[in-house]
């Protein structure tokens, strides 16, 4: 299951550098698959659509830091627990019920991001 940031986020920025997949962005900043990953060329998103890894996508949130579920692996393959949740001072990094994934699916996502 991907992690999401709720609107209780106080924009402290502590989580962003901790993410091994560069899945966390400041509010209002566009995200791309290629940021902080080894992906080049065409990439298929969770919704089945395909885009170039360098394509800049609209921010998920303009007001608070956000996580793109296309890059969040719940830190599988890197850490024992989600690092954003571990460092967040207000505990607003929580499981995103819209993106229920098994450990195997999360590991597969990790392998796709870091070839
Ligand atoms: S759970 Fe891990 S991979 Fe997902 S956003 Fe948080 S730090 Fe990044
Ligand atoms: S650590 Fe928590 S409060 Fe700080 S920016 Fe990240 S989600 Fe927001």
mmCIF file of N, CA and C and ligand atoms in Angstrom:
data_model
loop_
_atom_site.group_PDB
_atom_site.id
_atom_site.type_symbol
_atom_site.label_atom_id
_atom_site.label_comp_id
_atom_site.label_asym_id
_atom_site.label_seq_id
_atom_site.Cartn_x
_atom_site.Cartn_y
_atom_site.Cartn_z
ATOM 1 N N UNK A 1 0.840 -1.193 0.000
ATOM 2 C CA UNK A 1 0.000 0.000 0.000
ATOM 3 C C UNK A 1 0.877 1.247 0.000
ATOM 4 N N UNK A 2 0.643 2.133 -0.913
ATOM 5 C CA UNK A 2 1.397 3.382 -0.907
ATOM 6 C C UNK A 2 1.071 4.171 0.356
ATOM 7 N N UNK A 3 1.950 5.082 0.686
ATOM 8 C CA UNK A 3 1.716 5.993 1.806
ATOM 9 C C UNK A 3 1.225 7.321 1.236
ATOM 10 N N UNK A 4 0.353 7.998 1.974
ATOM 11 C CA UNK A 4 -0.098 9.331 1.551
ATOM 12 C C UNK A 4 0.147 10.328 2.681
ATOM 13 N N UNK A 5 0.180 11.590 2.322
ATOM 14 C CA UNK A 5 0.345 12.659 3.307
ATOM 15 C C UNK A 5 -1.000 13.357 3.462
ATOM 16 N N UNK A 6 -1.468 13.478 4.689
ATOM 17 C CA UNK A 6 -2.771 14.107 4.918
ATOM 18 C C UNK A 6 -2.625 15.631 5.006
ATOM 19 N N UNK A 7 -3.769 16.300 5.065
ATOM 20 C CA UNK A 7 -3.716 17.768 5.110
ATOM 21 C C UNK A 7 -3.293 18.314 6.470
ATOM 22 N N UNK A 8 -2.903 17.405 7.362
ATOM 23 C CA UNK A 8 -2.335 17.865 8.632
ATOM 24 C C UNK A 8 -0.848 18.202 8.505
ATOM 25 N N UNK A 9 -0.295 17.960 7.334
ATOM 26 C CA UNK A 9 1.120 18.262 7.075
ATOM 27 C C UNK A 9 1.409 19.729 7.381
ATOM 28 N N UNK A 10 2.518 19.965 8.103
ATOM 29 C CA UNK A 10 2.910 21.342 8.464
ATOM 30 C C UNK A 10 4.038 21.861 7.567
ATOM 31 N N UNK A 11 4.299 21.135 6.461
ATOM 32 C CA UNK A 11 5.291 21.573 5.480
ATOM 33 C C UNK A 11 6.682 21.775 6.070
ATOM 34 N N UNK A 12 7.079 20.881 6.962
ATOM 35 C CA UNK A 12 8.411 21.019 7.565
ATOM 36 C C UNK A 12 9.507 20.547 6.632
ATOM 37 N N UNK A 13 9.162 19.665 5.681
ATOM 38 C CA UNK A 13 10.148 19.200 4.709
ATOM 39 C C UNK A 13 11.030 18.057 5.181
ATOM 40 N N UNK A 14 10.829 17.558 6.375
ATOM 41 C CA UNK A 14 11.708 16.515 6.922
ATOM 42 C C UNK A 14 11.647 15.209 6.134
ATOM 43 N N UNK A 15 10.501 14.889 5.582
ATOM 44 C CA UNK A 15 10.338 13.592 4.902
ATOM 45 C C UNK A 15 10.998 13.531 3.538
ATOM 46 N N UNK A 16 11.003 14.616 2.820
ATOM 47 C CA UNK A 16 11.419 14.601 1.407
ATOM 48 C C UNK A 16 12.795 13.970 1.173
ATOM 49 N N UNK A 17 13.838 14.372 1.902
ATOM 50 C CA UNK A 17 15.162 13.773 1.627
ATOM 51 C C UNK A 17 15.300 12.334 2.093
ATOM 52 N N UNK A 18 14.342 11.836 2.856
ATOM 53 C CA UNK A 18 14.424 10.467 3.386
ATOM 54 C C UNK A 18 13.907 9.420 2.404
ATOM 55 N N UNK A 19 13.199 9.849 1.378
ATOM 56 C CA UNK A 19 12.549 8.880 0.482
ATOM 57 C C UNK A 19 13.540 8.276 -0.514
ATOM 58 N N UNK A 20 13.696 6.960 -0.517
ATOM 59 C CA UNK A 20 14.642 6.328 -1.431
ATOM 60 C C UNK A 20 14.192 6.344 -2.886
ATOM 61 N N UNK A 21 12.927 6.673 -3.123
ATOM 62 C CA UNK A 21 12.389 6.689 -4.487
ATOM 63 C C UNK A 21 12.093 8.090 -5.012
ATOM 64 N N UNK A 22 12.428 9.104 -4.206
ATOM 65 C CA UNK A 22 12.067 10.472 -4.590
ATOM 66 C C UNK A 22 10.581 10.556 -4.951
ATOM 67 N N UNK A 23 9.754 9.967 -4.086
ATOM 68 C CA UNK A 23 8.300 9.960 -4.309
ATOM 69 C C UNK A 23 7.607 11.132 -3.629
ATOM 70 N N UNK A 24 8.370 11.893 -2.839
ATOM 71 C CA UNK A 24 7.789 12.994 -2.061
ATOM 72 C C UNK A 24 8.186 14.326 -2.684
ATOM 73 N N UNK A 25 7.189 15.188 -2.835
ATOM 74 C CA UNK A 25 7.414 16.502 -3.441
ATOM 75 C C UNK A 25 6.764 17.584 -2.590
ATOM 76 N N UNK A 26 7.354 18.776 -2.679
ATOM 77 C CA UNK A 26 6.749 19.925 -2.017
ATOM 78 C C UNK A 26 5.468 20.301 -2.757
ATOM 79 N N UNK A 27 4.492 20.807 -2.053
ATOM 80 C CA UNK A 27 3.246 21.221 -2.678
ATOM 81 C C UNK A 27 3.490 22.170 -3.837
ATOM 82 N N UNK A 28 2.780 21.931 -4.942
ATOM 83 C CA UNK A 28 2.883 22.805 -6.094
ATOM 84 C C UNK A 28 4.005 22.458 -7.051
ATOM 85 N N UNK A 29 4.865 21.532 -6.675
ATOM 86 C CA UNK A 29 5.989 21.136 -7.536
ATOM 87 C C UNK A 29 5.567 19.953 -8.408
ATOM 88 N N UNK A 30 5.869 20.020 -9.694
ATOM 89 C CA UNK A 30 5.552 18.912 -10.604
ATOM 90 C C UNK A 30 6.455 17.716 -10.333
ATOM 91 N N UNK A 31 5.907 16.499 -10.533
ATOM 92 C CA UNK A 31 6.698 15.293 -10.286
ATOM 93 C C UNK A 31 6.982 14.557 -11.585
ATOM 94 N N UNK A 32 8.083 13.797 -11.578
ATOM 95 C CA UNK A 32 8.450 12.983 -12.750
ATOM 96 C C UNK A 32 9.007 11.650 -12.272
ATOM 97 N N UNK A 33 8.716 10.609 -13.041
ATOM 98 C CA UNK A 33 9.246 9.276 -12.731
ATOM 99 C C UNK A 33 10.770 9.299 -12.659
ATOM 100 N N UNK A 34 11.422 10.050 -13.564
ATOM 101 C CA UNK A 34 12.884 10.031 -13.662
ATOM 102 C C UNK A 34 13.576 10.677 -12.464
ATOM 103 N N UNK A 35 12.878 11.533 -11.720
ATOM 104 C CA UNK A 35 13.515 12.195 -10.572
ATOM 105 C C UNK A 35 13.993 11.154 -9.553
ATOM 106 N N UNK A 36 15.291 11.069 -9.355
ATOM 107 C CA UNK A 36 15.833 10.200 -8.318
ATOM 108 C C UNK A 36 15.735 8.711 -8.600
ATOM 109 N N UNK A 37 15.434 8.352 -9.860
ATOM 110 C CA UNK A 37 15.366 6.932 -10.235
ATOM 111 C C UNK A 37 16.288 6.707 -11.440
ATOM 112 N N UNK A 38 16.369 5.460 -11.890
ATOM 113 C CA UNK A 38 17.211 5.174 -13.060
ATOM 114 C C UNK A 38 16.378 4.966 -14.320
ATOM 115 N N UNK A 39 15.101 5.343 -14.260
ATOM 116 C CA UNK A 39 14.212 5.083 -15.395
ATOM 117 C C UNK A 39 14.475 6.057 -16.537
ATOM 118 N N UNK A 40 14.535 5.504 -17.747
ATOM 119 C CA UNK A 40 14.663 6.323 -18.951
ATOM 120 C C UNK A 40 13.616 5.847 -19.959
ATOM 121 N N UNK A 41 13.085 6.782 -20.743
ATOM 122 C CA UNK A 41 12.147 6.411 -21.800
ATOM 123 C C UNK A 41 10.750 6.137 -21.284
ATOM 124 N N UNK A 42 10.015 5.290 -21.993
ATOM 125 C CA UNK A 42 8.606 5.048 -21.684
ATOM 126 C C UNK A 42 8.438 4.305 -20.358
ATOM 127 N N UNK A 43 7.407 4.691 -19.626
ATOM 128 C CA UNK A 43 7.117 4.068 -18.325
ATOM 129 C C UNK A 43 5.610 3.952 -18.180
ATOM 130 N N UNK A 44 5.158 2.806 -17.653
ATOM 131 C CA UNK A 44 3.721 2.595 -17.460
ATOM 132 C C UNK A 44 3.338 2.895 -16.021
ATOM 133 N N UNK A 45 2.379 3.791 -15.852
ATOM 134 C CA UNK A 45 1.916 4.181 -14.515
ATOM 135 C C UNK A 45 0.948 3.150 -13.943
ATOM 136 N N UNK A 46 0.573 3.319 -12.668
ATOM 137 C CA UNK A 46 -0.342 2.393 -12.001
ATOM 138 C C UNK A 46 -1.689 2.320 -12.714
ATOM 139 N N UNK A 47 -2.108 3.419 -13.339
ATOM 140 C CA UNK A 47 -3.415 3.412 -14.011
ATOM 141 C C UNK A 47 -3.350 2.821 -15.419
ATOM 142 N N UNK A 48 -2.149 2.322 -15.811
ATOM 143 C CA UNK A 48 -2.017 1.684 -17.112
ATOM 144 C C UNK A 48 -1.592 2.622 -18.230
ATOM 145 N N UNK A 49 -1.601 3.923 -17.950
ATOM 146 C CA UNK A 49 -1.183 4.869 -18.982
ATOM 147 C C UNK A 49 0.333 4.900 -19.089
ATOM 148 N N UNK A 50 0.811 5.300 -20.263
ATOM 149 C CA UNK A 50 2.246 5.311 -20.508
ATOM 150 C C UNK A 50 2.713 6.735 -20.751
ATOM 151 N N UNK A 51 3.885 7.060 -20.231
ATOM 152 C CA UNK A 51 4.451 8.384 -20.466
ATOM 153 C C UNK A 51 5.965 8.298 -20.452
ATOM 154 N N UNK A 52 6.606 9.387 -20.853
ATOM 155 C CA UNK A 52 8.056 9.425 -20.785
ATOM 156 C C UNK A 52 8.473 9.699 -19.341
ATOM 157 N N UNK A 53 9.542 9.049 -18.929
ATOM 158 C CA UNK A 53 9.976 9.170 -17.532
ATOM 159 C C UNK A 53 10.267 10.607 -17.136
ATOM 160 N N UNK A 54 10.653 11.422 -18.098
ATOM 161 C CA UNK A 54 10.969 12.820 -17.780
ATOM 162 C C UNK A 54 9.750 13.740 -17.832
ATOM 163 N N UNK A 55 8.600 13.187 -18.221
ATOM 164 C CA UNK A 55 7.389 14.016 -18.307
ATOM 165 C C UNK A 55 7.068 14.622 -16.945
ATOM 166 N N UNK A 56 6.815 15.924 -16.937
ATOM 167 C CA UNK A 56 6.469 16.611 -15.683
ATOM 168 C C UNK A 56 4.957 16.516 -15.458
ATOM 169 N N UNK A 57 4.575 15.915 -14.336
ATOM 170 C CA UNK A 57 3.162 15.689 -14.022
ATOM 171 C C UNK A 57 2.651 16.723 -13.035
ATOM 172 N N UNK A 58 1.362 17.005 -13.120
ATOM 173 C CA UNK A 58 0.754 17.998 -12.245
ATOM 174 C C UNK A 58 0.899 17.589 -10.778
ATOM 175 N N UNK A 59 1.114 18.551 -9.890
ATOM 176 C CA UNK A 59 1.238 18.231 -8.464
ATOM 177 C C UNK A 59 -0.022 17.546 -7.934
ATOM 178 N N UNK A 60 0.157 16.603 -7.008
ATOM 179 C CA UNK A 60 -0.979 15.956 -6.348
ATOM 180 C C UNK A 60 -1.613 16.932 -5.356
ATOM 181 N N UNK A 61 -0.794 17.810 -4.788
ATOM 182 C CA UNK A 61 -1.286 18.826 -3.855
ATOM 183 C C UNK A 61 -0.539 20.126 -4.099
ATOM 184 N N UNK A 62 -1.248 21.240 -3.953
ATOM 185 C CA UNK A 62 -0.596 22.543 -4.062
ATOM 186 C C UNK A 62 -0.310 23.147 -2.702
ATOM 187 N N UNK A 63 -0.874 22.566 -1.659
ATOM 188 C CA UNK A 63 -0.808 23.200 -0.338
ATOM 189 C C UNK A 63 0.160 22.531 0.624
ATOM 190 N N UNK A 64 0.323 21.224 0.494
ATOM 191 C CA UNK A 64 1.204 20.499 1.417
ATOM 192 C C UNK A 64 2.120 19.590 0.610
ATOM 193 N N UNK A 65 3.146 19.081 1.283
ATOM 194 C CA UNK A 65 3.962 18.044 0.652
ATOM 195 C C UNK A 65 3.043 16.896 0.251
ATOM 196 N N UNK A 66 3.424 16.168 -0.789
ATOM 197 C CA UNK A 66 2.602 15.042 -1.230
ATOM 198 C C UNK A 66 3.485 13.884 -1.683
ATOM 199 N N UNK A 67 2.879 12.714 -1.804
ATOM 200 C CA UNK A 67 3.556 11.507 -2.285
ATOM 201 C C UNK A 67 2.861 11.063 -3.559
ATOM 202 N N UNK A 68 3.633 10.760 -4.612
ATOM 203 C CA UNK A 68 3.010 10.152 -5.781
ATOM 204 C C UNK A 68 3.016 8.632 -5.590
ATOM 205 N N UNK A 69 1.844 8.009 -5.636
ATOM 206 C CA UNK A 69 1.764 6.554 -5.435
ATOM 207 C C UNK A 69 2.509 5.777 -6.510
ATOM 208 N N UNK A 70 2.766 6.415 -7.643
ATOM 209 C CA UNK A 70 3.505 5.728 -8.711
ATOM 210 C C UNK A 70 4.956 5.467 -8.337
ATOM 211 N N UNK A 71 5.466 6.155 -7.315
ATOM 212 C CA UNK A 71 6.869 5.971 -6.932
ATOM 213 C C UNK A 71 7.036 5.452 -5.512
ATOM 214 N N UNK A 72 5.979 5.464 -4.707
ATOM 215 C CA UNK A 72 6.095 5.003 -3.313
ATOM 216 C C UNK A 72 6.052 3.478 -3.257
ATOM 217 N N UNK A 73 7.055 2.898 -2.627
ATOM 218 C CA UNK A 73 7.104 1.444 -2.453
ATOM 219 C C UNK A 73 6.970 1.061 -0.982
ATOM 220 N N UNK A 74 6.507 2.002 -0.193
ATOM 221 C CA UNK A 74 6.443 1.798 1.257
ATOM 222 C C UNK A 74 7.851 1.476 1.805
ATOM 223 N N UNK A 75 8.846 1.938 1.044
ATOM 224 C CA UNK A 75 10.270 1.729 1.372
ATOM 225 C C UNK A 75 10.692 0.263 1.269
ATOM 226 N N UNK A 76 9.848 -0.584 0.668
ATOM 227 C CA UNK A 76 10.221 -1.992 0.498
ATOM 228 C C UNK A 76 11.523 -2.097 -0.297
ATOM 229 N N UNK A 77 12.421 -2.952 0.174
ATOM 230 C CA UNK A 77 13.701 -3.147 -0.500
ATOM 231 C C UNK A 77 14.782 -2.204 -0.027
ATOM 232 N N UNK A 78 14.406 -1.208 0.762
ATOM 233 C CA UNK A 78 15.369 -0.228 1.273
ATOM 234 C C UNK A 78 15.402 -0.191 2.802
ATOM 235 N N UNK A 79 14.216 -0.138 3.400
ATOM 236 C CA UNK A 79 14.133 0.066 4.849
ATOM 237 C C UNK A 79 13.056 -0.830 5.460
ATOM 238 N N UNK A 80 13.151 -1.021 6.762
ATOM 239 C CA UNK A 80 12.208 -1.865 7.486
ATOM 240 C C UNK A 80 10.816 -1.233 7.585
ATOM 241 N N UNK A 81 10.778 0.092 7.565
ATOM 242 C CA UNK A 81 9.499 0.787 7.719
ATOM 243 C C UNK A 81 9.507 2.040 6.851
ATOM 244 N N UNK A 82 8.337 2.577 6.528
ATOM 245 C CA UNK A 82 8.265 3.803 5.743
ATOM 246 C C UNK A 82 9.034 4.938 6.439
ATOM 247 N N UNK A 83 10.037 5.468 5.741
ATOM 248 C CA UNK A 83 10.892 6.487 6.350
ATOM 249 C C UNK A 83 10.178 7.819 6.542
ATOM 250 N N UNK A 84 9.254 8.140 5.633
ATOM 251 C CA UNK A 84 8.527 9.401 5.795
ATOM 252 C C UNK A 84 7.718 9.382 7.084
ATOM 253 N N UNK A 85 7.041 8.261 7.330
ATOM 254 C CA UNK A 85 6.242 8.143 8.553
ATOM 255 C C UNK A 85 7.144 8.170 9.784
ATOM 256 N N UNK A 86 8.348 7.603 9.663
ATOM 257 C CA UNK A 86 9.257 7.538 10.811
ATOM 258 C C UNK A 86 9.745 8.916 11.239
ATOM 259 N N UNK A 87 9.917 9.828 10.285
ATOM 260 C CA UNK A 87 10.473 11.149 10.631
ATOM 261 C C UNK A 87 9.407 12.226 10.784
ATOM 262 N N UNK A 88 8.192 11.977 10.335
ATOM 263 C CA UNK A 88 7.166 13.033 10.350
ATOM 264 C C UNK A 88 6.790 13.425 11.782
ATOM 265 N N UNK A 89 6.921 14.710 12.119
ATOM 266 C CA UNK A 89 6.659 15.152 13.489
ATOM 267 C C UNK A 89 5.179 15.178 13.874
ATOM 268 N N UNK A 90 4.301 15.133 12.872
ATOM 269 C CA UNK A 90 2.872 15.200 13.184
ATOM 270 C C UNK A 90 2.121 13.935 12.740
ATOM 271 N N UNK A 91 2.876 12.879 12.404
ATOM 272 C CA UNK A 91 2.279 11.580 12.053
ATOM 273 C C UNK A 91 1.200 11.682 10.983
ATOM 274 N N UNK A 92 1.503 12.436 9.927
ATOM 275 C CA UNK A 92 0.489 12.573 8.867
ATOM 276 C C UNK A 92 0.835 11.774 7.619
ATOM 277 N N UNK A 93 1.815 10.859 7.706
ATOM 278 C CA UNK A 93 2.114 9.942 6.596
ATOM 279 C C UNK A 93 1.450 8.611 6.926
ATOM 280 N N UNK A 94 0.372 8.316 6.228
ATOM 281 C CA UNK A 94 -0.463 7.159 6.593
ATOM 282 C C UNK A 94 -0.739 6.298 5.362
ATOM 283 N N UNK A 95 -1.126 5.038 5.562
ATOM 284 C CA UNK A 95 -1.434 4.180 4.414
ATOM 285 C C UNK A 95 -2.550 4.759 3.551
ATOM 286 N N UNK A 96 -2.368 4.663 2.227
ATOM 287 C CA UNK A 96 -3.351 5.170 1.276
ATOM 288 C C UNK A 96 -4.232 4.007 0.817
ATOM 289 N N UNK A 97 -5.454 3.956 1.315
ATOM 290 C CA UNK A 97 -6.347 2.831 1.017
ATOM 291 C C UNK A 97 -6.703 2.730 -0.465
ATOM 292 N N UNK A 98 -6.469 3.792 -1.206
ATOM 293 C CA UNK A 98 -6.761 3.756 -2.640
ATOM 294 C C UNK A 98 -5.734 2.929 -3.403
ATOM 295 N N UNK A 99 -4.595 2.670 -2.768
ATOM 296 C CA UNK A 99 -3.519 1.935 -3.454
ATOM 297 C C UNK A 99 -3.067 0.763 -2.597
ATOM 298 N N UNK A 100 -3.913 -0.257 -2.531
ATOM 299 C CA UNK A 100 -3.599 -1.461 -1.769
ATOM 300 C C UNK A 100 -2.694 -2.344 -2.620
ATOM 301 N N UNK A 101 -1.499 -2.637 -2.117
ATOM 302 C CA UNK A 101 -0.524 -3.421 -2.875
ATOM 303 C C UNK A 101 0.129 -4.442 -1.954
ATOM 304 N N UNK A 102 0.480 -5.599 -2.520
ATOM 305 C CA UNK A 102 1.183 -6.612 -1.742
ATOM 306 C C UNK A 102 2.669 -6.261 -1.683
ATOM 307 N N UNK A 103 3.387 -6.931 -0.806
ATOM 308 C CA UNK A 103 4.836 -6.736 -0.723
ATOM 309 C C UNK A 103 5.475 -7.062 -2.065
ATOM 310 N N UNK A 104 4.988 -8.130 -2.727
ATOM 311 C CA UNK A 104 5.538 -8.514 -4.025
ATOM 312 C C UNK A 104 5.320 -7.403 -5.062
ATOM 313 N N UNK A 105 4.143 -6.808 -5.052
ATOM 314 C CA UNK A 105 3.871 -5.718 -5.993
ATOM 315 C C UNK A 105 4.750 -4.503 -5.700
ATOM 316 N N UNK A 106 4.959 -4.227 -4.416
ATOM 317 C CA UNK A 106 5.800 -3.086 -4.049
ATOM 318 C C UNK A 106 7.258 -3.337 -4.436
ATOM 319 N N UNK A 107 7.714 -4.572 -4.278
ATOM 320 C CA UNK A 107 9.082 -4.914 -4.675
ATOM 321 C C UNK A 107 9.233 -4.830 -6.195
ATOM 322 N N UNK A 108 8.199 -5.239 -6.914
ATOM 323 C CA UNK A 108 8.226 -5.141 -8.367
ATOM 324 C C UNK A 108 8.306 -3.679 -8.793
ATOM 325 N N UNK A 109 7.569 -2.812 -8.111
ATOM 326 C CA UNK A 109 7.618 -1.381 -8.407
ATOM 327 C C UNK A 109 9.022 -0.847 -8.151
ATOM 328 N N UNK A 110 9.612 -1.266 -7.049
ATOM 329 C CA UNK A 110 10.976 -0.836 -6.716
ATOM 330 C C UNK A 110 11.956 -1.260 -7.811
ATOM 331 N N UNK A 111 11.819 -2.495 -8.307
ATOM 332 C CA UNK A 111 12.726 -2.976 -9.351
ATOM 333 C C UNK A 111 12.553 -2.178 -10.644
ATOM 334 N N UNK A 112 11.328 -1.754 -10.924
ATOM 335 C CA UNK A 112 11.093 -0.966 -12.136
ATOM 336 C C UNK A 112 11.729 0.431 -12.036
ATOM 337 N N UNK A 113 11.779 0.960 -10.804
ATOM 338 C CA UNK A 113 12.309 2.323 -10.619
ATOM 339 C C UNK A 113 13.821 2.359 -10.560
ATOM 340 N N UNK A 114 14.409 1.235 -10.107
ATOM 341 C CA UNK A 114 15.867 1.204 -9.928
ATOM 342 C C UNK A 114 16.401 -0.025 -10.669
ATOM 343 N N UNK A 115 16.671 0.154 -11.941
ATOM 344 C CA UNK A 115 17.061 -0.971 -12.790
ATOM 345 C C UNK A 115 18.469 -1.450 -12.470
HETATM 346 S S1 LIG B 1 6.985 5.153 2.352
HETATM 347 FE FE1 LIG B 1 9.114 5.276 1.696
HETATM 348 S S2 LIG B 1 8.966 5.154 -0.536
HETATM 349 FE FE2 LIG B 1 6.945 5.768 0.200
HETATM 350 S S3 LIG B 1 6.952 7.988 0.184
HETATM 351 FE FE3 LIG B 1 7.527 7.322 2.251
HETATM 352 S S4 LIG B 1 9.768 7.365 2.213
HETATM 353 FE FE4 LIG B 1 9.078 7.342 0.067
HETATM 354 S S1 LIG B 2 7.568 15.276 7.597
HETATM 355 FE FE1 LIG B 2 5.319 15.294 7.840
HETATM 356 S S2 LIG B 2 4.825 17.438 8.331
HETATM 357 FE FE2 LIG B 2 6.901 17.417 7.497
HETATM 358 S S3 LIG B 2 6.612 17.839 5.279
HETATM 359 FE FE3 LIG B 2 6.672 15.609 5.555
HETATM 360 S S4 LIG B 2 4.522 14.991 5.760
HETATM 361 FE FE4 LIG B 2 4.618 17.201 6.112
#
